[in-house]
Every structure is written in C-alpha cells, then in structure tokens.
Amino acid sequence: MLSLVRYFSVPFGFHGNRLGFDLKSLLRIFAITIAAFALPAEAATRLIIDTVDQGSPGKAQIVISEDRVRITHSSMPRQEMLFYATDRLVLFIHHARKEITRINPDVLQQSVDQLAGLADQLQEQRNKLPEEKREQFDAMLQGLGIARPDEIGEAKISVAALGKTEMIGGIRCDWWQVNRDGDMIGQSCLTKNNELKIDQADFDVLLQLADYVQELQLTAGALMSSFGFPLPPLGLVDKTTVPIKLTKSGGAYSAALSMVDRLDVSLRLSVPSGYRTIKMAAN
C-alpha cells in the first residue's frame, strides 16, 4: 500500500511550496487504472485432474473460458479437445499433424444412432444362438476389438446414493454408485458450485460438458468403449452437480480433482490458423 501511495504521489509531488503537475504521468496512471478495471476478475477457470488408467498415472487439464472448454491429457501430448457449449460442437486438434477434426453434434448423433442400431442387431443375433455358437460369435467380435460382447446392446444406467461424503482437495462431495443393468460399473463423488466455488458462468459450461458426456455414455457408452472410446460413468443425478472424483469397477480407471485455479488473464480458446480441417461424416 505504501508503495502505491508513493507511485501515485510522484506525478503530483510538491516542489518547494508549489504543486508540480506531470500530464504524461497522469495519462499513464489513467490508462493503467482503466486497463485494470477492464480486465475480468476471473477470466478463466483451470482444473487439474489426476488420472490412473490401467495402472498408468497421468494428468488432465480442463480450462474453461466464456462458453468454451479445452481438455488436454499428459498421455496425448500436442493434442487437445475443444468443446463449444453454445452449439455442442467438438473439435479434436492434433498440433503435430496440424489437423482439426470437426464433429458436428447433429452428425455425431447420427453416428451414435447408427452404432446403437448396429449394437441392437448384434445383441439380438447373439441372443438367438445356442451357447456353443454364442461362444464362437463372441470370439469373432472380440477379434474385431469388442472386448465385452454381452454389453453392446442398450443398457439402463441408474445411480444410488451411498450416504458417504469425502473431501477432495478441500472440496466436499457426496458418493454415488453407478449401475448398468443392475450391476455396479463405478462410483462418482458429486459436488455443487457452493463447494467448488468457481465462476458461476464457468460452472454452467462445465455442467453442459458433463451432461453431454453422460448423454453419450447412456446412448452408446458400451459400444464406444469396446471400439476404443471409453466414456467414464459420471453418475450425474441432476443438472446442478459435477463429479470431482470417480472410479470404474475393477480399478481399471480413476480420476480425482487435485487443483482449481482462478486465472486472472484473458484466454481466448480458439482454433489455430493454417490447420487442415476434417469433418466427421455420418457414415
């Protein structure tokens, strides 16, 4: 505080018994003051998440600014995902190849519907086979990369409160069990923004991202996981909570929030120029 007083008093300092006036310094102070108040107090929110996938530790970073979310992970250097909450547009950016894969939400829904239809057909065909033939059929599907042929059909996801709370990085959350067709597939610790305490606009965007991921998990989660696109069981119970820690049954995957930053810098999460854009086709 004393240094600030000294700084501001210099341009108006007393010279003898006369008040000295420096117009350039006054304008400089005015410009600095205006710039300071023009900057948003919390222009972006950053969340650091510790992950363990098949025993391999890693770190994910989620940065939220305005209506956009950037997600990166230590296991995929020079790659990132951008999520536009306003229109639910997803961009996968591969910096090493200077490529952007653009996934329009309508096209993605068409693809999900096609995958779900294929899953239902495969499940129906599988259920009609005798046990011996079913084992052969499962072996064929596993050879195509479908690790759990018995889970490719449509499933019902439900959540149940465990009545337990935990402090994750100083943030309180409530544990819920996630079930698929009555069998536990994971657990999720959910919290609200009165505990997370980030900018409300950023939290609303985070809610939209979580809701989007859960929709995909419900409509085609098992099949997408079988094809190498695993979606974690978020276990959302309403549109006011997000998970800050989750685990998959069997210990195959876990993630936990380790740090939250309120960034006082203006970030513009935009698409790099000069990159080749690939649009995902519905088929």
C-alpha angles and dihedrals in degrees: 000000000000091000090052091052090051093048095051094044096056097076090048096038122147116251105197104311093331127094109236117215124201111187095189092054091047091053090048091053091047092051093048091048094049092047092050093052093042092060114089114250092228108017095168143009124220125196123191116204127192113216135188116197117182089336095311114119121219144157129240124197125204118191119187122194124163106319097336135092127198118198124190133169132201091232090062108048118194091014130105143167124227120201120194107204095194096065100009092242117164124204124188109201122199106189097185091058094032089232133141121197108204116204113193111206093231092051090046091052090051090052091047090051090051092049091047091050091050091049092052091050092049092047092049091049091047094051092054094057124094115248096263093049090044091058090052090047091050091050090053092050092047088053087057091054100265100131097182109036090174090064102050096094127083112293137193116238119202135171131212129193114245095198092233131121130196138184111235111187089337093310120117119228138170123233122235130181118228116213131191114202088339096310121109113248099169150325130251132196109212130198140179129227093258084071100034092045100198127142107298094228090053091047090052089054090048089052090053091051092049091048090050093051092048091051090056091045091053097045102041108353099127095046094044089049090051090054093051102270104106117190116199118236100251095182095209113185099185142350095272102065137066130190118253094176131024139166134194118225114264092032094267093134139012136169132186134179110246104172142011122202128194103207117208093200129093111249124189108197098204139153116266115248122242096032123131112247121218118193117209111237121221092237 
